[in-house]
Short mmCIF file of C-alpha atoms and ligand atoms in Angstrom, two decimals:
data_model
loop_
_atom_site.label_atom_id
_atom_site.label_comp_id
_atom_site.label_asym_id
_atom_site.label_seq_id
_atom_site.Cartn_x
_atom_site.Cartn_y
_atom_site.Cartn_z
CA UNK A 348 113.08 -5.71 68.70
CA UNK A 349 109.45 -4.86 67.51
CA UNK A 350 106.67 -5.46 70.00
CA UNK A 351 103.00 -6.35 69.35
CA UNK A 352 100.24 -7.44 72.02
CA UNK A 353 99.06 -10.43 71.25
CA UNK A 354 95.93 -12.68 72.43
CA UNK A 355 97.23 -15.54 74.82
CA UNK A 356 94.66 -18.09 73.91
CA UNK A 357 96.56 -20.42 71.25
CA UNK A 358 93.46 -20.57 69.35
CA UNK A 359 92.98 -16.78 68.30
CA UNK A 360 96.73 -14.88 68.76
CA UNK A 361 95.09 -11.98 67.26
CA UNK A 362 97.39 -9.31 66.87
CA UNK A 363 97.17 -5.84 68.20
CA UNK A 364 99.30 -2.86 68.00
CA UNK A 365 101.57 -1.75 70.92
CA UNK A 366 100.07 1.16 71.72
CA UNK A 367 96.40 0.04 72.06
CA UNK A 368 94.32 0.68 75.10
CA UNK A 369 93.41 -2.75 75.76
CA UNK A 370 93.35 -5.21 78.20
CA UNK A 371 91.92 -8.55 76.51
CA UNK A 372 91.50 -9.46 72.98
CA UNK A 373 88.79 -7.71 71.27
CA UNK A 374 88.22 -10.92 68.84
CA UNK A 375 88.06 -13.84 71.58
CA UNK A 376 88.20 -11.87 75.09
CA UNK A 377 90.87 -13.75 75.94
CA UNK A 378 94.11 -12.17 77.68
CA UNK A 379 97.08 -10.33 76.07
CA UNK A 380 101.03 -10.81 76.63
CA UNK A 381 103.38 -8.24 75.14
CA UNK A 382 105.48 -10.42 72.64
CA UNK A 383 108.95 -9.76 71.05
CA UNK A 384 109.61 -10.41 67.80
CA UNK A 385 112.13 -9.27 64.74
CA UNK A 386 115.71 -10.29 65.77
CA UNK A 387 117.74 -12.54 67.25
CA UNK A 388 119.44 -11.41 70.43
CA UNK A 389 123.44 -11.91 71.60
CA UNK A 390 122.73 -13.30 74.78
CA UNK A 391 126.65 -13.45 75.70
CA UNK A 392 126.81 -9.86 75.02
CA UNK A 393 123.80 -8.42 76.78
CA UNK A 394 124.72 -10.39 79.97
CA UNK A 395 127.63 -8.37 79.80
CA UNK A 396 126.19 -4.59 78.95
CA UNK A 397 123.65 -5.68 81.59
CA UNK A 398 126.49 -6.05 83.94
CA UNK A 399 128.10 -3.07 83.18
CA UNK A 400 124.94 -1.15 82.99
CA UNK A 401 125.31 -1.91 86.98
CA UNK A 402 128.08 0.30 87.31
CA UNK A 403 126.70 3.18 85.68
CA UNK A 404 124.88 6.21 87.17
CA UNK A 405 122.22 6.31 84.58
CA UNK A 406 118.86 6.41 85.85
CA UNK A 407 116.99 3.43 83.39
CA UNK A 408 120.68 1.57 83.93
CA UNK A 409 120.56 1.83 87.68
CA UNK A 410 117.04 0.08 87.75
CA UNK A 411 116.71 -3.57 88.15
CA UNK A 412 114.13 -3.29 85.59
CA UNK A 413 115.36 -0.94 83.04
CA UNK A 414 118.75 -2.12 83.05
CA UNK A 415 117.19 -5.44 81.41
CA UNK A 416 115.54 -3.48 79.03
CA UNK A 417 116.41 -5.53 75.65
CA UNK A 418 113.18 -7.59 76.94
CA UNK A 419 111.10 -5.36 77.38
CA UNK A 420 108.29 -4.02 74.66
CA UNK A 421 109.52 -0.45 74.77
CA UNK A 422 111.18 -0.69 71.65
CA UNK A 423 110.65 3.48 70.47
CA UNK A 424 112.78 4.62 72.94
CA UNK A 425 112.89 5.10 77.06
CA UNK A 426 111.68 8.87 77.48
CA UNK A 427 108.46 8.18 79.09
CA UNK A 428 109.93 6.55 81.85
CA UNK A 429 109.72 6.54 85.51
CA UNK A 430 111.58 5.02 87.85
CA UNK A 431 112.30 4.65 91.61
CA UNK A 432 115.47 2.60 90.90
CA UNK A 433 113.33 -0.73 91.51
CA UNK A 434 114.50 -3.91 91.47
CA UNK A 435 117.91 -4.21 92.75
CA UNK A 436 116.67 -6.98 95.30
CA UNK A 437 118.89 -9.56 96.88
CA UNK A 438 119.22 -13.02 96.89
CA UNK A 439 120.02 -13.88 100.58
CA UNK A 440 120.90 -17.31 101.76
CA UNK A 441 119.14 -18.50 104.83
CA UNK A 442 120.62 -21.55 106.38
CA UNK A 443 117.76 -21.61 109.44
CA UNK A 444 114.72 -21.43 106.84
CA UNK A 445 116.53 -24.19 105.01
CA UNK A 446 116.55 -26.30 107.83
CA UNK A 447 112.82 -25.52 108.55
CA UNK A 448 111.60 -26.57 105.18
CA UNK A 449 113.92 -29.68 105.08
CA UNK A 450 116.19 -28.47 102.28
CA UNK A 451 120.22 -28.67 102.27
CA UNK A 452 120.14 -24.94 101.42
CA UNK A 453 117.70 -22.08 100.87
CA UNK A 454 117.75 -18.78 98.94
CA UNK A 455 115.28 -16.09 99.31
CA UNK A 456 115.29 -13.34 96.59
CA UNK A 457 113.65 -10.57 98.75
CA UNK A 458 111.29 -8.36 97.12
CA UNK A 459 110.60 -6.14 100.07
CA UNK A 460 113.68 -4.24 99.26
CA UNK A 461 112.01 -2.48 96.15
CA UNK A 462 111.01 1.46 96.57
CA UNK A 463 107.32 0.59 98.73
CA UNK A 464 108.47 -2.60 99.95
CA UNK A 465 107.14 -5.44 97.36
CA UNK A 466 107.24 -6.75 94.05
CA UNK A 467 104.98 -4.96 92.75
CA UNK A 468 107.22 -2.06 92.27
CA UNK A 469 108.93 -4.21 89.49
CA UNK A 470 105.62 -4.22 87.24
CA UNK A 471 104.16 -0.58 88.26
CA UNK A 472 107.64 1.12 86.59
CA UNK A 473 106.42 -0.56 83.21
CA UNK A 474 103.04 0.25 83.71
CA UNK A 475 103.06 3.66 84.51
CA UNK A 476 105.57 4.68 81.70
CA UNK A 477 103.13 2.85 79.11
CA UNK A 478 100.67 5.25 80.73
CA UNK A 479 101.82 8.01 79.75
CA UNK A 480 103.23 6.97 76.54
CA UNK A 481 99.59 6.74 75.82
CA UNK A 482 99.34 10.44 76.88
CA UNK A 483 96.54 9.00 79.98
CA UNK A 484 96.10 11.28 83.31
CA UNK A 485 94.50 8.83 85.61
CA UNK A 486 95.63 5.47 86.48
CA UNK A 487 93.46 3.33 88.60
CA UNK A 488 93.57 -0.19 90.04
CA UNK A 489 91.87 -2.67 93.24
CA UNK A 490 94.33 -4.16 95.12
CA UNK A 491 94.99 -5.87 98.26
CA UNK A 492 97.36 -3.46 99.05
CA UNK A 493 100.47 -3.40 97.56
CA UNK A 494 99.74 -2.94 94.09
CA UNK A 495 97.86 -0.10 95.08
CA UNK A 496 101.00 1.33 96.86
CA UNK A 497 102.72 1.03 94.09
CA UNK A 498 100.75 2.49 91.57
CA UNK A 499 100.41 5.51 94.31
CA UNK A 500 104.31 5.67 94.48
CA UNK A 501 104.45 5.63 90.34
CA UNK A 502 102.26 7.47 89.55
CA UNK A 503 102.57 10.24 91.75
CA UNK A 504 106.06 10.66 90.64
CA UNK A 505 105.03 11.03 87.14
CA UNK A 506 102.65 13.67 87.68
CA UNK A 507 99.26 11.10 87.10
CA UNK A 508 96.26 10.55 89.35
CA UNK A 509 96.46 7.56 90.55
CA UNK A 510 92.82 6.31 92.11
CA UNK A 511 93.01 2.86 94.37
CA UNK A 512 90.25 0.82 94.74
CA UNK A 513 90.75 -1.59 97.94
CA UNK A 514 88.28 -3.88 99.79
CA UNK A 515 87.54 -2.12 103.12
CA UNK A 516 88.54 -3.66 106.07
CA UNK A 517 90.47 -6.31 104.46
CA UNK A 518 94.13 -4.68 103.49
CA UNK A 519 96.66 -4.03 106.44
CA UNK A 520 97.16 -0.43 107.82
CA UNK A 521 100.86 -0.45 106.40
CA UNK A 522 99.65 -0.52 102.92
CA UNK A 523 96.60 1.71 103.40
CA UNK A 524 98.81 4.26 104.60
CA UNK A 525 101.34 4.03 102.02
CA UNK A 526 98.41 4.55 99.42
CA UNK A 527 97.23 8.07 101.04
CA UNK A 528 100.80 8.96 101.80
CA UNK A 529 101.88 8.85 98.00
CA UNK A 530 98.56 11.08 97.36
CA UNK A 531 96.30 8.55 95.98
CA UNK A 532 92.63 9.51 95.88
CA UNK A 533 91.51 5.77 97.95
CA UNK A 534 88.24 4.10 97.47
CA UNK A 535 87.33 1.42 99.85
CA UNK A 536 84.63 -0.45 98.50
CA UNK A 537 82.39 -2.38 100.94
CA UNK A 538 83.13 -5.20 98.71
CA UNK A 539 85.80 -8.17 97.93
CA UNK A 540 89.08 -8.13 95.75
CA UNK A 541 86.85 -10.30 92.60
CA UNK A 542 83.79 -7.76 92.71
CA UNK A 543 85.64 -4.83 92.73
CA UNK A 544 87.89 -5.92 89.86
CA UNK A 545 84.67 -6.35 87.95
CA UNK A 546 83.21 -2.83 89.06
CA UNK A 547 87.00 -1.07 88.07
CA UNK A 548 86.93 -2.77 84.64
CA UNK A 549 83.65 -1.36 83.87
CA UNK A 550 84.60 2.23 85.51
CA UNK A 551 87.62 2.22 83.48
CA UNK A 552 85.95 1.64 80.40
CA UNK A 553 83.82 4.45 81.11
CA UNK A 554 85.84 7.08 82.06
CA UNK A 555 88.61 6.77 80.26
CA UNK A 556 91.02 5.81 83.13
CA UNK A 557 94.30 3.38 82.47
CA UNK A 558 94.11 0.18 84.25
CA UNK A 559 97.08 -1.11 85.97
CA UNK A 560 95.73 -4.13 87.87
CA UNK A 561 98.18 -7.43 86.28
CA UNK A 562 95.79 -7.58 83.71
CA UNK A 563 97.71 -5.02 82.35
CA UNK A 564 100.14 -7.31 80.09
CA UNK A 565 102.81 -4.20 80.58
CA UNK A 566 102.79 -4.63 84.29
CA UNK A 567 103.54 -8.33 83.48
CA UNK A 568 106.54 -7.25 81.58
CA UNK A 569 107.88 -5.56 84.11
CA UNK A 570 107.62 -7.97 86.75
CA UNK A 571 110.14 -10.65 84.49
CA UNK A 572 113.07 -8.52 85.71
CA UNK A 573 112.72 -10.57 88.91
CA UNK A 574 113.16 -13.92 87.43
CA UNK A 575 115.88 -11.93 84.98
CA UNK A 576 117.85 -10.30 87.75
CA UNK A 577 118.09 -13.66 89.54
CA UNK A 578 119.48 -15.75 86.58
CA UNK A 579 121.69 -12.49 86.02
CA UNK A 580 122.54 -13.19 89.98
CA UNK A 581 123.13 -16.50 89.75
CA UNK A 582 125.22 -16.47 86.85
CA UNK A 583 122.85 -17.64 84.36
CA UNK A 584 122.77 -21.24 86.36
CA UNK A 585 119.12 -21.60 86.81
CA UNK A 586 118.27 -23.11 90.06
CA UNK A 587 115.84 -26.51 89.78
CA UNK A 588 112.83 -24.85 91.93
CA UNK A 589 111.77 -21.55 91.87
CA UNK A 590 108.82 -20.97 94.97
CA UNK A 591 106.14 -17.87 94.99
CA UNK A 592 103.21 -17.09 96.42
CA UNK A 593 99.69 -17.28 94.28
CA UNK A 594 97.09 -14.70 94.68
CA UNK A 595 95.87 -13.13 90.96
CA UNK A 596 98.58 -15.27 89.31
CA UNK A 597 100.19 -12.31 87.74
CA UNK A 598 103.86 -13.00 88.75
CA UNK A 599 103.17 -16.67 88.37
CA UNK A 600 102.27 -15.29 84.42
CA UNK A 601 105.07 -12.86 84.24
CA UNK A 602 107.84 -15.50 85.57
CA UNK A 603 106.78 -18.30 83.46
CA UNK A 604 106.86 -15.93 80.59
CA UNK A 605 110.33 -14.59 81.65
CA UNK A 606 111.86 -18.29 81.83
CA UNK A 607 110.49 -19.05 78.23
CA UNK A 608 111.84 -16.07 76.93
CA UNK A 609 115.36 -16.51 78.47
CA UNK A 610 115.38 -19.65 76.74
CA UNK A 611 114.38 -19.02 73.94
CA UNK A 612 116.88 -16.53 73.35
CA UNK A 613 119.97 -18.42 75.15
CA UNK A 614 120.52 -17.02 77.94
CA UNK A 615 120.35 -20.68 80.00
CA UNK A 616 119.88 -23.89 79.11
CA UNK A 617 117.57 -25.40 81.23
CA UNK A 618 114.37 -24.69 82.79
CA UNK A 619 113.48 -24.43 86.56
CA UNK A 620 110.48 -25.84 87.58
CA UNK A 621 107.61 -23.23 89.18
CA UNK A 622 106.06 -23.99 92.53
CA UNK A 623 103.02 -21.70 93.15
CA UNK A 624 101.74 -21.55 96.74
CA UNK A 625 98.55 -20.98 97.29
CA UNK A 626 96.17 -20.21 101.27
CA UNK A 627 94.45 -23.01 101.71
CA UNK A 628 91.00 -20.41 102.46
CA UNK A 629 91.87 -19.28 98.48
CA UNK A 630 93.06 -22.02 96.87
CA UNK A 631 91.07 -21.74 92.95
CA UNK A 632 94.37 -22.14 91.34
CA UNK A 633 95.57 -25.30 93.56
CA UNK A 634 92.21 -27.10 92.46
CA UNK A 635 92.45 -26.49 89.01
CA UNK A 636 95.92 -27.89 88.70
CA UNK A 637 95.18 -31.25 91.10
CA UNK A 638 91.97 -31.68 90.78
CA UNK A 639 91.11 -31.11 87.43
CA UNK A 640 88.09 -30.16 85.63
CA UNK A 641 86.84 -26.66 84.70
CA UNK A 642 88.07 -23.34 86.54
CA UNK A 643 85.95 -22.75 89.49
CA UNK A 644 86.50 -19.58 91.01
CA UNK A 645 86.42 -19.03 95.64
CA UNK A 646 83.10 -17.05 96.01
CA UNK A 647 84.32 -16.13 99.78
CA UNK A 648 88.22 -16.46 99.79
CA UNK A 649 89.36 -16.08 103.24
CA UNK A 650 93.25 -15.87 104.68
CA UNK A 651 94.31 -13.93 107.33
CA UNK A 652 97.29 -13.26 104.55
CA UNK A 653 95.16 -10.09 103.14
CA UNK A 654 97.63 -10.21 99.93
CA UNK A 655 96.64 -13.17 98.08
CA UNK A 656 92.95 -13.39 99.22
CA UNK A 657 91.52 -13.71 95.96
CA UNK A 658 89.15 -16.01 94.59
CA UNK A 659 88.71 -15.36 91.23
CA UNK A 660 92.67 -15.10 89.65
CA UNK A 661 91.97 -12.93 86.59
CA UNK A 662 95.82 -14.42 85.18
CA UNK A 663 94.67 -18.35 85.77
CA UNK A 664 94.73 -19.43 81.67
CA UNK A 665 98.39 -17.70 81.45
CA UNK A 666 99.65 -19.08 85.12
CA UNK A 667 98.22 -22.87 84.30
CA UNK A 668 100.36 -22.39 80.84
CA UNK A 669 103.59 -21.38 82.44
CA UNK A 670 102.70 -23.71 85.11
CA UNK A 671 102.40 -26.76 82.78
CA UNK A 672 105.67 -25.17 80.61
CA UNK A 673 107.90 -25.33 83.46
CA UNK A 674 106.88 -28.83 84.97
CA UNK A 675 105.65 -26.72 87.86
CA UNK A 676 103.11 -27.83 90.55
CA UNK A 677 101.08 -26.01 92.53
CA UNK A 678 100.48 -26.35 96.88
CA UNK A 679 98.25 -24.88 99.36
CA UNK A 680 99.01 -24.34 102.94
CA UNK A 681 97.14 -23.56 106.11
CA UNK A 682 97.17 -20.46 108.54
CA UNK A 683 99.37 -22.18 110.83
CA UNK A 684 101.18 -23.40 108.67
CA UNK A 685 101.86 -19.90 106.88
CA UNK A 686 102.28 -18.15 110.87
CA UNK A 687 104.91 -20.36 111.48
CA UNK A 688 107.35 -20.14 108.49
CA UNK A 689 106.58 -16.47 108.39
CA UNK A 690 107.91 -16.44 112.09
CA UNK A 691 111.16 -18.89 110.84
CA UNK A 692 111.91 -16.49 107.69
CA UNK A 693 112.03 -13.76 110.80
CA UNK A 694 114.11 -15.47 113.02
CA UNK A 695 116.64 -15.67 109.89
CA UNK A 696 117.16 -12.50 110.28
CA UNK A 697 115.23 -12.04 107.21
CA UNK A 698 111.45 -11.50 107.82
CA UNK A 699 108.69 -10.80 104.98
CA UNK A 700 104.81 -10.39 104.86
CA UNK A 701 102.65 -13.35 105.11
CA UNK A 702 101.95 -14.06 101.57
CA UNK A 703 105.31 -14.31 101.19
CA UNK A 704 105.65 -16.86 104.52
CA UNK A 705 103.18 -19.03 102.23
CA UNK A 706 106.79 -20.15 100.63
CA UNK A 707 108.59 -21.37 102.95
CA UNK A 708 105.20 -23.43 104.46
CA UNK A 709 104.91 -24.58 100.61
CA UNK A 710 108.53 -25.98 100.74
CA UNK A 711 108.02 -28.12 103.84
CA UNK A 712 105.41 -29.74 102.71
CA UNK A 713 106.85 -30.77 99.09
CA UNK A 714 109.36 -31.88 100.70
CA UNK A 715 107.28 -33.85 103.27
CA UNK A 716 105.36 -35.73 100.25
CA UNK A 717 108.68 -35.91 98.40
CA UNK A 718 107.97 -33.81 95.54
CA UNK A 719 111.32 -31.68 96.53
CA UNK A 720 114.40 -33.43 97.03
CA UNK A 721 116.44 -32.50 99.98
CA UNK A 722 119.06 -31.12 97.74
CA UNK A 723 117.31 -29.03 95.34
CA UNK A 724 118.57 -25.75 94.67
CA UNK A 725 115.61 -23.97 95.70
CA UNK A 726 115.11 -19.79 95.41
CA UNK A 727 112.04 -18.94 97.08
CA UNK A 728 110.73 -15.28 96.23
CA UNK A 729 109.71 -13.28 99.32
CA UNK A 730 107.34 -11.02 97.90
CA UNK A 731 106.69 -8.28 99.83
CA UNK A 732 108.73 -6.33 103.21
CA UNK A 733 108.06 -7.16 106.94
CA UNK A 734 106.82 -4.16 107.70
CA UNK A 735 103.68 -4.10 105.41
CA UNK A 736 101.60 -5.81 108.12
CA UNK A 737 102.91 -5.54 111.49
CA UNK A 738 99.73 -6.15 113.21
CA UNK A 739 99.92 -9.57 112.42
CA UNK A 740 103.02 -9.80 113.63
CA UNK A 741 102.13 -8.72 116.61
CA UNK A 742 99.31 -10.86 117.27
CA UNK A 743 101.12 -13.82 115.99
CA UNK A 744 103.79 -13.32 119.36
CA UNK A 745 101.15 -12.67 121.61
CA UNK A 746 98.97 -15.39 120.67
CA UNK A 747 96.11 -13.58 119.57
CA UNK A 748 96.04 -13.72 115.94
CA UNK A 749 92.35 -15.15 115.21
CA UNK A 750 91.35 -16.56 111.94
CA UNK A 751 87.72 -15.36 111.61
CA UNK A 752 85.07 -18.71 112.46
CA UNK A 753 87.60 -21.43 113.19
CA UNK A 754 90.19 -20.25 116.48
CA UNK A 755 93.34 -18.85 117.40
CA UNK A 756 96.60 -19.64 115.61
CA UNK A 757 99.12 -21.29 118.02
CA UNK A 758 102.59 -18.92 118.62
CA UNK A 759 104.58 -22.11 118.20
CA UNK A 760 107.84 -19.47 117.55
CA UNK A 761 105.77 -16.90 119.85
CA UNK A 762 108.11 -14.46 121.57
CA UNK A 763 106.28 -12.61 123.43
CA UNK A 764 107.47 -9.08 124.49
CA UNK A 765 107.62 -8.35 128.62
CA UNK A 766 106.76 -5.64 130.57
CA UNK A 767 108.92 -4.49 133.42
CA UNK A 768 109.12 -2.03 136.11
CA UNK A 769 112.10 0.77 135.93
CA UNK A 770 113.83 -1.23 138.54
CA UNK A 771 118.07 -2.25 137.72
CA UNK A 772 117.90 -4.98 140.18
CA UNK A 773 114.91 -6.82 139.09
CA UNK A 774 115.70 -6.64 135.17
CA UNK A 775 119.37 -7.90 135.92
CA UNK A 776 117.98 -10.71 137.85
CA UNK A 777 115.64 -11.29 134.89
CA UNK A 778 118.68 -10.97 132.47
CA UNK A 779 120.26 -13.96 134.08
CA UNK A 780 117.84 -16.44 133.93
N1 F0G B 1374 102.54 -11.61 97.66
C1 F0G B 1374 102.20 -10.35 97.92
C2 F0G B 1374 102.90 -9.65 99.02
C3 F0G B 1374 101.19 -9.71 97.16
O1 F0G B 1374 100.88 -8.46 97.43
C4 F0G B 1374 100.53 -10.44 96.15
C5 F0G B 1374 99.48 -9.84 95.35
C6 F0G B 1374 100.94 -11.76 95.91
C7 F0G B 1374 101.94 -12.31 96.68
C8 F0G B 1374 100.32 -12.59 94.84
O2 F0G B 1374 100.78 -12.21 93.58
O3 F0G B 1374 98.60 -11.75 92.50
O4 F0G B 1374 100.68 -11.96 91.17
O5 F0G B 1374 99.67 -13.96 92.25
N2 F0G B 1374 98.95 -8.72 95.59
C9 F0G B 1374 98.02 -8.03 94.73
C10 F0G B 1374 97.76 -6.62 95.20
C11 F0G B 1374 96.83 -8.79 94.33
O6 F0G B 1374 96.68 -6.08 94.92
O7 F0G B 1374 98.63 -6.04 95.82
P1 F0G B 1374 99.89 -12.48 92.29
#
């Protein structure tokens, strides 16, 4: 299929070519989407090659992005690109967490199983191959952490520079040290995740540096694979809710966009609806969507969940459209209320970061107001791996995780580790009781 970037805004869809440097429309300023066009697809027989492609030992087969590669706009061939074999991620039932959040049954796909541990790693494969099938040497992004480890990852394996920009003091260690691990020459600006966006935009502009924050519409791309790997999962039955977390609204874009195009071209009938969790200390998105009026952006977006402390989601015109598309709805939750499912989704034998946790809290409460019926089949994406922040974890058992201004959250699943002296007698007697 041919591929052309194209403006999102329904007013201007100017047309741009593939390979141009861009990041919004030149004519309106409004954002571009990679589109398809130029053929029909067999959707019964690519959900078989995309099974078999399983099997094989193939490199771009073997990823759970590449393998899925019929939609995706890389339509003059697959040299440029790189791959850590993302994707692959599991769908894992959790009985427990379904009980927490009031459903009959729960599924978590898990992106913490990708190469550095989060989604991200789905989008960065497709964004660092369109880098250098534009021939660029330095790829740069801000990031609250894990896009930044990512890009690191990426685009250290392809032989690029990648340069992170990443608020100081604000992303956990585990991510930080991923990013200087991978080689990544790291920037912490005294500054938050909306300003420095602003300042990389212009810096990019001026240096000549690829941009691979989500405004990039090829990281987008590669981020459907998530929604198109768990249809593929499922087999093809597509689940009534699917639940994520809402920080820049990129994966929010990129899923909505995924759904559409799997319908469009057959490959399932009906449409699950998106629920888009949101911290209730950076909730832009949930206001727009139940409150109404103009976009207001968070000028001081606060959540002890570093991931999705944004204020400003660049993606919000795409995410309200696929929001709106899918019959979606949008919650926000509290820091409690995000400790405490993150600390469920562990005891499940599952655990996750607490952006993702912000899914599980999100399900409770729509099914508290009755939004979610008890019996929905519900797949709630866990975006990124336990062990990006264990620091909060930590505090969160010991009952000292602080949100900054307003008190301590409450270890209501605290469990606390003990210390003991090197003595058989007194830990057996301690075993027994
Ligand atoms: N969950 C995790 C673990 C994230 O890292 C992010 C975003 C989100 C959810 C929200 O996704 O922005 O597409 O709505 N992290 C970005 C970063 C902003 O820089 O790593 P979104």
């Amino acid at each position: 299929m041919r591929a052309e970037l194209v403006c999102f805004n329904r007013e201007c869809r100017a047309r741009y070519a593939i390979d141009a440097v861009l990041y919004n429309c030149t004519a309106c300023g409004g954002l571009l989407e990679a589109e398809l066009a130029g053929g029909a697809l067999d959707a019964a027989a690519l959900k078989q090659t995309w099974r078999e492609r399983r099997m094989c030992n193939v490199p771009g087969d073997q990823s759970g992005v590449w393998r899925y590669r019929e939609l995706l706009p890389f339509d003059d061939g697959l040299e440029c690109v790189v791959t850590l074999r993302e994707g692959n991620t599991p769908l894992l039932d959790a009985p427990r967490a379904a009980e927490y959040g009031g459903l009959d049954r729960l599924t978590f796909k898990h992106q913490g199983f990708n190469p550095t541990g989060s989604f991200k790693d789905n989008g960065m494969t497709c964004g660092v191959t369109q880098a250098r099938r534009l021939g660029m040497r330095r790829v740069a992004c801000v990031s609250t952490g894990n896009t930044s480890a990512s890009m690191a990852a990426y685009a250290s394996a392809a032989g690029l520079d990648p340069i992170i920009f990443i608020p100081h003091g604000n992303i956990s260690y585990g991510k930080l040290a991923q990013a200087l691990e991978y080689g990544a020459r790291t920037l912490q600006v005294e500054a938050n995740f909306d300003e420095i966006l602003a300042l990389v935009r212009q810096l990019a502009e001026r240096l000549g540096i690829y941009l691979l924050n989500s405004i990039n519409p090829f990281r987008i791309e590669g981020q459907k694979s998530i929604i198109i790997e768990m249809m593929d999962q499922l087999d093809w039955e597509a689940p009534d809710w699917i639940v994520l977390p809402g920080g820049n609204l990129g994966n929010t874009s990129a899923f909505g966009k995924a759904l559409r195009e799997l319908r469009e071209f057959g490959f399932m009938a009906r449409m699950p609806r998106l629920a888009v969790v949101q911290a209730e200390g950076a909730a832009p998105f949930w206001r727009l969507v139940n409150e109404g009026g103009e976009f207001t952006s968070v000028p001081k977006p606060e959540t002890l969940a570093t991931a999705i402390r944004i204020g400003d989601p660049v993606s919000w015109p795409k995410a309200l459209f696929e929001v709106r598309a899918s019959n979606g709805v949008v919650e926000k939750v509290s820091e409690q209320e995000i400790a405490d499912a993150k600390a469920q989704i562990g005891r499940a034998g599952i655990g996750c970061e607490p952006a993702s946790a912000a899914t599980l809290a999100g399900i409770r409460k729509l099914r508290a107001s009755g939004v979610m019926e008890q019996s929905a089949r519900v797949v709630a994406v866990l975006t990124g791996n336990l062990l990006k922040d264990p620091d909060y974890i930590y505090k969160y058992h010991t009952g000292k995780l602080q949100i900054p201004d307003s008190g301590t959250i409450v270890p209501t699943f605290g469990n606390q580790p003990t210390i003991v002296r090197n003595d058989p007698d007194l830990i057996a007697s301690l075993l027994e009781t």
